[in-house]
PDB file of C-alpha atoms in Angstrom:
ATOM      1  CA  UNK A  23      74.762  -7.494  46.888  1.00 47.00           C
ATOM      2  CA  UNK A  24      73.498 -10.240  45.172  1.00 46.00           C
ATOM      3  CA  UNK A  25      71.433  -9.657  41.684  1.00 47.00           C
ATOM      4  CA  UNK A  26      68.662 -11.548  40.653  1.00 45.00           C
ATOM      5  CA  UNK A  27      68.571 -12.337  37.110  1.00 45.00           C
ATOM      6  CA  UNK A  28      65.691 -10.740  35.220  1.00 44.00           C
ATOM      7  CA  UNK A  29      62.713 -12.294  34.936  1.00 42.00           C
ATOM      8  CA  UNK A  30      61.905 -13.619  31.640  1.00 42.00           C
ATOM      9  CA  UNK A  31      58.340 -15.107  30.539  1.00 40.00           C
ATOM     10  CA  UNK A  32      57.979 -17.398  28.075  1.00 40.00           C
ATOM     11  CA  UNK A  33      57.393 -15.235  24.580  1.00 41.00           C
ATOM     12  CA  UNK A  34      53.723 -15.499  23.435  1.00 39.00           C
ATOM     13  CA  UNK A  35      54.969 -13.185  20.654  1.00 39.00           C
ATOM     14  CA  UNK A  36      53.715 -15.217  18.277  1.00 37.00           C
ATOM     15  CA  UNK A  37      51.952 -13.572  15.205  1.00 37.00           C
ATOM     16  CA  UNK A  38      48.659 -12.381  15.890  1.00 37.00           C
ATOM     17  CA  UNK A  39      46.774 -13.098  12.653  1.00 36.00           C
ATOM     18  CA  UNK A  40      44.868 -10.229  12.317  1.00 36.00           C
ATOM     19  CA  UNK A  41      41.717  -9.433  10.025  1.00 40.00           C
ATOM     20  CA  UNK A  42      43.427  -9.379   7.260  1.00 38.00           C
ATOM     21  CA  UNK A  43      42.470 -12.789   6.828  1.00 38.00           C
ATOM     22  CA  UNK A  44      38.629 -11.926   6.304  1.00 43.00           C
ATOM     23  CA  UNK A  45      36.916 -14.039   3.568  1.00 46.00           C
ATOM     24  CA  UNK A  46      34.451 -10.787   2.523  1.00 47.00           C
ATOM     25  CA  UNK A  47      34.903  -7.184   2.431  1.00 52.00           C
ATOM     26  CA  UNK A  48      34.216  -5.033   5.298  1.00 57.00           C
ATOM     27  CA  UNK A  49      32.586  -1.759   6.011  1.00 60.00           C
ATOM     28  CA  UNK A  50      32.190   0.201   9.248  1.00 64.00           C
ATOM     29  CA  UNK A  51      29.828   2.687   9.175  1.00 70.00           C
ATOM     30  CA  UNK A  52      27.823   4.815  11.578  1.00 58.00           C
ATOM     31  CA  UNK A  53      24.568   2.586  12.842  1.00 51.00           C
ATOM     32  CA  UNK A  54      21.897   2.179  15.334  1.00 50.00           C
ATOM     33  CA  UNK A  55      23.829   0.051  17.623  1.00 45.00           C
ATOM     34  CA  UNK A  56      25.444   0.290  21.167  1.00 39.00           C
ATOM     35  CA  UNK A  57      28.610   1.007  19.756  1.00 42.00           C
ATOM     36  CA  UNK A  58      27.510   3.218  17.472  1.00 54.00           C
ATOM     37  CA  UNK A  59      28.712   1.656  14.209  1.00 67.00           C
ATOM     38  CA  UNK A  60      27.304  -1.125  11.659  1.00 77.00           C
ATOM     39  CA  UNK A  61      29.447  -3.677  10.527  1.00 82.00           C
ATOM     40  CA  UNK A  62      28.848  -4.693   6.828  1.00 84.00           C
ATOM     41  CA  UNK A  63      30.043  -7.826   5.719  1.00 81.00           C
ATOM     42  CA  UNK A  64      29.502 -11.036   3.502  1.00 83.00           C
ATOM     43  CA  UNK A  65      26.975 -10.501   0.629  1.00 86.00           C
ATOM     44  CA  UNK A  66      25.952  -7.392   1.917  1.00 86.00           C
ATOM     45  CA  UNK A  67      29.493  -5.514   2.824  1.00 83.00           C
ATOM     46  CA  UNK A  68      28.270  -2.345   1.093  1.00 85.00           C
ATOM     47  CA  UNK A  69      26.776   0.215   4.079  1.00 85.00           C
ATOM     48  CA  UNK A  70      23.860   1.947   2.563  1.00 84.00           C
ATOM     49  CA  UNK A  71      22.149   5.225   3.579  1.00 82.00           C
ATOM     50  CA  UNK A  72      18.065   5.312   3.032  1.00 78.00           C
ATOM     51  CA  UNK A  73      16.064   8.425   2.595  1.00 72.00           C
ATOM     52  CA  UNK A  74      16.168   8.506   6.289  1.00 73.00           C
ATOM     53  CA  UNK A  75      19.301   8.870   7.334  1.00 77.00           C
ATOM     54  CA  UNK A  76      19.908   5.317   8.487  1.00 80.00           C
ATOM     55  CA  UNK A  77      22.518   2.761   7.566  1.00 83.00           C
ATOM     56  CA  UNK A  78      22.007  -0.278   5.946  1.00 85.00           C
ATOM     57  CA  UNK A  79      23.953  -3.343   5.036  1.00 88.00           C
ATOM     58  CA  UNK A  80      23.105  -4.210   1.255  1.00 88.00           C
ATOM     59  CA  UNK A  81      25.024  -5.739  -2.003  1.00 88.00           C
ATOM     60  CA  UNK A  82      26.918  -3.852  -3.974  1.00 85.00           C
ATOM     61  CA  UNK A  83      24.845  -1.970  -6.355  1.00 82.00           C
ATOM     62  CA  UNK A  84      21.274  -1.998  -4.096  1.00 84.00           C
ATOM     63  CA  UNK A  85      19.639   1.127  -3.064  1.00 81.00           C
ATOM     64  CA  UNK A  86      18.251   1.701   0.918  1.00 82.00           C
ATOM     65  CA  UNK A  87      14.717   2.651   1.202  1.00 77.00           C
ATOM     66  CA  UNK A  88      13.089   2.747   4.654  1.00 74.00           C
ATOM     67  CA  UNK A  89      15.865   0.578   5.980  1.00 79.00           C
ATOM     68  CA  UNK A  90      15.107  -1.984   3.888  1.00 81.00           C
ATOM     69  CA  UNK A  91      17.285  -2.914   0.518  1.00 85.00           C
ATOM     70  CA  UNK A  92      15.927  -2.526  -2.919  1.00 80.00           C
ATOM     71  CA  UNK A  93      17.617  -3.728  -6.463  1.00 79.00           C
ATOM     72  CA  UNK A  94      18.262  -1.272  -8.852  1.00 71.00           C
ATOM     73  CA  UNK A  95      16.262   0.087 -10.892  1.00 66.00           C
ATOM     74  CA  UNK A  96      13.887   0.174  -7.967  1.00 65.00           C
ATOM     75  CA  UNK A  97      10.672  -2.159  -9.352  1.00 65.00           C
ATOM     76  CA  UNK A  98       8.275   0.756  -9.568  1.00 72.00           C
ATOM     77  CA  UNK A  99       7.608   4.429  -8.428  1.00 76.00           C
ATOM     78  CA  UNK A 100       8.869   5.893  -5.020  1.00 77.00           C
ATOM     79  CA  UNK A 101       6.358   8.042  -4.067  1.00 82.00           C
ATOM     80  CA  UNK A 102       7.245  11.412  -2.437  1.00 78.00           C
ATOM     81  CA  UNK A 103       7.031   9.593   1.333  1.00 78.00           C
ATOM     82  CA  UNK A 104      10.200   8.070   0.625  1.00 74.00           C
ATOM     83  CA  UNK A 105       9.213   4.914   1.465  1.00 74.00           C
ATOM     84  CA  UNK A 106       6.147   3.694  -0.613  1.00 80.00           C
ATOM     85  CA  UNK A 107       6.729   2.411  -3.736  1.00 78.00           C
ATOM     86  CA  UNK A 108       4.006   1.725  -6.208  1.00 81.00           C
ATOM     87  CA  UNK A 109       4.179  -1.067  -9.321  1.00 76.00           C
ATOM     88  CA  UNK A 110       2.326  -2.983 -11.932  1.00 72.00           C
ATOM     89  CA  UNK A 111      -0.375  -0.781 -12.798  1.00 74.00           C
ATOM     90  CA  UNK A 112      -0.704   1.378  -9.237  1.00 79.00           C
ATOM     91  CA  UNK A 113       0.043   5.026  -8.638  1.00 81.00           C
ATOM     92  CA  UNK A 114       0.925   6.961  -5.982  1.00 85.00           C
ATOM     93  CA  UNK A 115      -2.025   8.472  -4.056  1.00 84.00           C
ATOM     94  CA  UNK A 116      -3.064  10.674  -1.054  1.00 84.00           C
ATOM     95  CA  UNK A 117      -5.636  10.322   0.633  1.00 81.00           C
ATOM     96  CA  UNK A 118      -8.111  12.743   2.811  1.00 77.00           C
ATOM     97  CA  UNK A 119      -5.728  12.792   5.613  1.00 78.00           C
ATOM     98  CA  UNK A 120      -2.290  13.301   3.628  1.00 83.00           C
ATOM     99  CA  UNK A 121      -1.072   9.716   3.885  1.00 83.00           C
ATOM    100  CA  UNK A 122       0.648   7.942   1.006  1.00 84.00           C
ATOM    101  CA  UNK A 123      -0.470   4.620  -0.475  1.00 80.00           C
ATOM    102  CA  UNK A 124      -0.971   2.689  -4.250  1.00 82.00           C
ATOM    103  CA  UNK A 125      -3.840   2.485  -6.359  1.00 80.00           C
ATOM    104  CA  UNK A 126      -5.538   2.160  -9.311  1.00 76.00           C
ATOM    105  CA  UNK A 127      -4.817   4.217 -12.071  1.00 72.00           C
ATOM    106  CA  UNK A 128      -7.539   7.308 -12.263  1.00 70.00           C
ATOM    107  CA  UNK A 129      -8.762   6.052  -8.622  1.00 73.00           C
ATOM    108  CA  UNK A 130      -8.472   8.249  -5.521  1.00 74.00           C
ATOM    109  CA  UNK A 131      -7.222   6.953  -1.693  1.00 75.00           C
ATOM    110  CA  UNK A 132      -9.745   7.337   0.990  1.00 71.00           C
ATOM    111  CA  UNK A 133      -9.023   6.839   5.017  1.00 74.00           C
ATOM    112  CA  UNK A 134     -12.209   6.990   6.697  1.00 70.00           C
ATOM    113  CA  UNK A 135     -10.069   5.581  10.198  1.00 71.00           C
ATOM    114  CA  UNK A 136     -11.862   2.518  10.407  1.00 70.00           C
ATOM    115  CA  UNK A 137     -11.537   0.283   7.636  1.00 74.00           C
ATOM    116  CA  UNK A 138      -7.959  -1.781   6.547  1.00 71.00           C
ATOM    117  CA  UNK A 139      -7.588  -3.393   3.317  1.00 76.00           C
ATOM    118  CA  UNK A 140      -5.120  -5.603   2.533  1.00 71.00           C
ATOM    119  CA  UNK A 141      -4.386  -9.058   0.457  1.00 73.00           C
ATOM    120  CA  UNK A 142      -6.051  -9.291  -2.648  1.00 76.00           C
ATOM    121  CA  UNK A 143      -8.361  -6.454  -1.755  1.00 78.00           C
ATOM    122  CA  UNK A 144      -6.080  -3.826  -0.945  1.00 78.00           C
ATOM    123  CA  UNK A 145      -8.322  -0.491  -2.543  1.00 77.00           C
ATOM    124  CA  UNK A 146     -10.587   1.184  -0.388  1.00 78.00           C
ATOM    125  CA  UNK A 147     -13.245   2.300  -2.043  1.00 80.00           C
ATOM    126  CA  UNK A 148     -16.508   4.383  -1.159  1.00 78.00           C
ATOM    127  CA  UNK A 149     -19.608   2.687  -1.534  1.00 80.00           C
ATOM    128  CA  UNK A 150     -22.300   4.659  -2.991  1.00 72.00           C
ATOM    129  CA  UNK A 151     -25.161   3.897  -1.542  1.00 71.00           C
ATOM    130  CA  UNK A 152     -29.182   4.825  -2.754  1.00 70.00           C
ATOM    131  CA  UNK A 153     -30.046   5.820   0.897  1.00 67.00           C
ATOM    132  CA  UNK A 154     -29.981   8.945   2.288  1.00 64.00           C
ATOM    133  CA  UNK A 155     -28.158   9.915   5.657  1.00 64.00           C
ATOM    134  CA  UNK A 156     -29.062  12.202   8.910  1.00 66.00           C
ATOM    135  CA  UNK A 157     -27.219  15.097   6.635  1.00 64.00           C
ATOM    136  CA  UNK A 158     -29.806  15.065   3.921  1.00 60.00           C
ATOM    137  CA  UNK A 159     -27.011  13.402   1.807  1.00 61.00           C
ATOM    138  CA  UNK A 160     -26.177  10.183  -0.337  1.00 60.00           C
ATOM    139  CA  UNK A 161     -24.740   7.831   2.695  1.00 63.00           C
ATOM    140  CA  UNK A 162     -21.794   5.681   2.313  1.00 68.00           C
ATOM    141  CA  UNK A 163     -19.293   4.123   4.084  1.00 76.00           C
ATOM    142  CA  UNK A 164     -15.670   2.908   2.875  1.00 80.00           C
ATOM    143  CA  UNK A 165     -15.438  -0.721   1.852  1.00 84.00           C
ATOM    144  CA  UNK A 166     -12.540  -3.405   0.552  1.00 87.00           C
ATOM    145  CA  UNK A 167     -12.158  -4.029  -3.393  1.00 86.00           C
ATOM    146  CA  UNK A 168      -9.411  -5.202  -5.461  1.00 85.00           C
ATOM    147  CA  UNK A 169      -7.115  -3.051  -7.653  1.00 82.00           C
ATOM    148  CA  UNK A 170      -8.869  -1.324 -10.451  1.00 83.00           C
ATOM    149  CA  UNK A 171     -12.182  -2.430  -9.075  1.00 86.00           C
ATOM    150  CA  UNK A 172     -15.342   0.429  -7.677  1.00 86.00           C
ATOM    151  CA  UNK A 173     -17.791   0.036  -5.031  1.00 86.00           C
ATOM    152  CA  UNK A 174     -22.174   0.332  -5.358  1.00 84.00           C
ATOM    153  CA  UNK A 175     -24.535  -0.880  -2.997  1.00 79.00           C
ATOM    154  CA  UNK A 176     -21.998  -2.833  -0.939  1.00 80.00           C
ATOM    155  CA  UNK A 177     -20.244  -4.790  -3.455  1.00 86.00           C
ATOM    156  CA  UNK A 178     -17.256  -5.111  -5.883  1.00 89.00           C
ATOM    157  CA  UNK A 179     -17.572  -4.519  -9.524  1.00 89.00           C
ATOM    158  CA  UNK A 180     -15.205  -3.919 -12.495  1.00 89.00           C
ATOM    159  CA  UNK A 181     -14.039   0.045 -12.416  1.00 86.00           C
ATOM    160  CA  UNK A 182     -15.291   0.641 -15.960  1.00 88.00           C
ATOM    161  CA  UNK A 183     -18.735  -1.107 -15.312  1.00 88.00           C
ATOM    162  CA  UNK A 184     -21.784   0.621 -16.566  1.00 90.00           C
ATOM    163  CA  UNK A 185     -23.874   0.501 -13.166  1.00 89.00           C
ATOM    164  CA  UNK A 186     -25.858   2.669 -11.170  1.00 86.00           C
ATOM    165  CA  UNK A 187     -26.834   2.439  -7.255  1.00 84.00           C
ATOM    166  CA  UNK A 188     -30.596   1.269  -6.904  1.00 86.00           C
ATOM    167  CA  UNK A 189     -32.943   0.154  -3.888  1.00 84.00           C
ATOM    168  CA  UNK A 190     -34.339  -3.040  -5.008  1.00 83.00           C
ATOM    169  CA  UNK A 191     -32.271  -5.413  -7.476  1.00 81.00           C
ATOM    170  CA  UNK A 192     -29.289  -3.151  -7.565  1.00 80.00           C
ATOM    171  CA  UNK A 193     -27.065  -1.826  -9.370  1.00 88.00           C
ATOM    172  CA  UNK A 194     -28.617  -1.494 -12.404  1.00 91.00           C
ATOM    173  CA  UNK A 195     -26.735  -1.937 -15.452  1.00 91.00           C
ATOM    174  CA  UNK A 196     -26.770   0.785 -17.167  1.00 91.00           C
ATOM    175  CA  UNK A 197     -24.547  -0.486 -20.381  1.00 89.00           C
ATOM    176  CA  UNK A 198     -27.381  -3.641 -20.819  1.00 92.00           C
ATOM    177  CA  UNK A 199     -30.247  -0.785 -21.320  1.00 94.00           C
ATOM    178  CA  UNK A 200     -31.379  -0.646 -17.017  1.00 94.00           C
ATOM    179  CA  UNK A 201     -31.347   2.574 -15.181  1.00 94.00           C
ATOM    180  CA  UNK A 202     -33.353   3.331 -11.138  1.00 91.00           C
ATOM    181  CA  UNK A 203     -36.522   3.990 -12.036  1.00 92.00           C
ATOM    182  CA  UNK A 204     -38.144   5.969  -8.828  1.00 90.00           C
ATOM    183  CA  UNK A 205     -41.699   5.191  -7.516  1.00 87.00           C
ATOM    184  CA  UNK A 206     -43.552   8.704  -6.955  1.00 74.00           C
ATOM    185  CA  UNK A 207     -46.145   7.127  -4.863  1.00 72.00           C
ATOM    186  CA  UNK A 208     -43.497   5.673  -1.976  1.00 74.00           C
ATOM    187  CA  UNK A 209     -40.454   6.964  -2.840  1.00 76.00           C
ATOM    188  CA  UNK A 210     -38.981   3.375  -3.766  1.00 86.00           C
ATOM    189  CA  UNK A 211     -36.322   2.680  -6.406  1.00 89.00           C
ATOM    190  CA  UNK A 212     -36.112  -0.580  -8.787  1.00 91.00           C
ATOM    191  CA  UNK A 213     -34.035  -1.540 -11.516  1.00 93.00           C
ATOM    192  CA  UNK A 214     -36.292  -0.517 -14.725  1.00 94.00           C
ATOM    193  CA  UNK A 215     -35.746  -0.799 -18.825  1.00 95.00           C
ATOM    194  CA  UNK A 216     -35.143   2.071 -20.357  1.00 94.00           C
ATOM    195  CA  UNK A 217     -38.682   1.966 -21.889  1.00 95.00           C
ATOM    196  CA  UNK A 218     -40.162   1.109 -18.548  1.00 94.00           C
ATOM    197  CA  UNK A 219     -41.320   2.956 -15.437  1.00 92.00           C
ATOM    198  CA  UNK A 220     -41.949   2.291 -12.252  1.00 92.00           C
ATOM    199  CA  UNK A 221     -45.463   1.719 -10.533  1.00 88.00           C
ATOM    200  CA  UNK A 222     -46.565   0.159  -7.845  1.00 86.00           C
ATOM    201  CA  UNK A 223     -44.138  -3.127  -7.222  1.00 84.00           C
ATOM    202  CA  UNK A 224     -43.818  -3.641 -10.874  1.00 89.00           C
ATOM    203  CA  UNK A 225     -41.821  -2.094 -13.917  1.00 92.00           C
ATOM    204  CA  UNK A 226     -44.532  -1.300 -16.652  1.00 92.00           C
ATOM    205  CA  UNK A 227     -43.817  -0.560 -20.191  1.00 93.00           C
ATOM    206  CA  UNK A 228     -43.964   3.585 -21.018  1.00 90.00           C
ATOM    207  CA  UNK A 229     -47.014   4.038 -23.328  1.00 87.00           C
TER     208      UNK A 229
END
């Protein structure tokens, strides 16, 4: 019987360099991805958890907050969503309908589902308007102003502004000595000195 010698392939044994040559740090940690982990490497090796739940890749010493990375301390107030955070001079506000976002110091948040403010008007404000609705009831409506700022008769105007709503030539401003002087014959409004009342189309000096 004859043997065959064994077969012998040619040795690819050579060293397999392994990653123990990576240039960064590495972290595995449990993600959102098909094989349910997130790699962390490079400048952001360091696998974060957010308020969430959810991992995130950030540098060393950053804080997760809704998946997104943040430097520590966080550059303002995280409001009690978790994920909105308020800075400069803004606070965290609800408004009617429980939702979280920034205003104005002393100013309140109101969602009346139609209007969206953004950019450099990001503060919805009611407008107070002279006119009176179906309910019997000042109407008014929700419209766009910047930080800090208060809405009358359909414009913008510095929150600590003397003014009040008026028909004709309003607002009135109230801190220069005007006030809404009402017409008793028709019911109209104009802007009126203090010393001054309304009759007719005209203001007339109070006897």
């Amino acid at each position: 019987a004859s043997t065959s010698p064994a077969s012998t392939s040619p040795a690819s044994a050579s060293p397999t360099s392994a990653s123990s040559d990576l240039l960064f740090p590495l972290c595995t940690c449990p993600g959102p991805l098909l094989s349910g982990q997130l790699i962390c490497t490079g400048n952001t090796s360091q696998c974060t958890l957010d308020q969430l739940g959810v991992s995130v890749c950030c540098a060393p010493g950053q804080k997760a907050v809704s998946g997104k990375c943040v430097d520590l301390p966080i550059p303002g107030i995280l409001c009690t969503d978790g994920k909105t955070i308020c800075s400069g001079k803004t606070q965290c506000t609800q408004d009617n309908k429980g939702a979280i976002m920034c205003c104005g110091l002393n100013q309140n948040a109101i969602n009346d589902g139609r209007t969206i403010c953004s950019g450099n008007t990001p503060q919805c404000c009611t407008n107070v308007s002279i006119f009176v609705d179906s309910t019997g009831g000042a109407s008014s409506n929700t419209i766009c102003c910047g930080v800090g700022q208060k809405a009358l008769n359909g414009k913008c105007y510095p929150g600590n502004a003397k003014l009040l709503p008026c028909y004709r030539d309003g607002p009135c401003d109230f801190g220069n000595g005007y006030y809404c002087a009402w017409n008793a014959g028709n019911g109209d409004s104009k802007c009126c000195k203090m010393d001054e009342y309304y009759k007719g189309t005209q203001c007339i000096k109070k006897p």
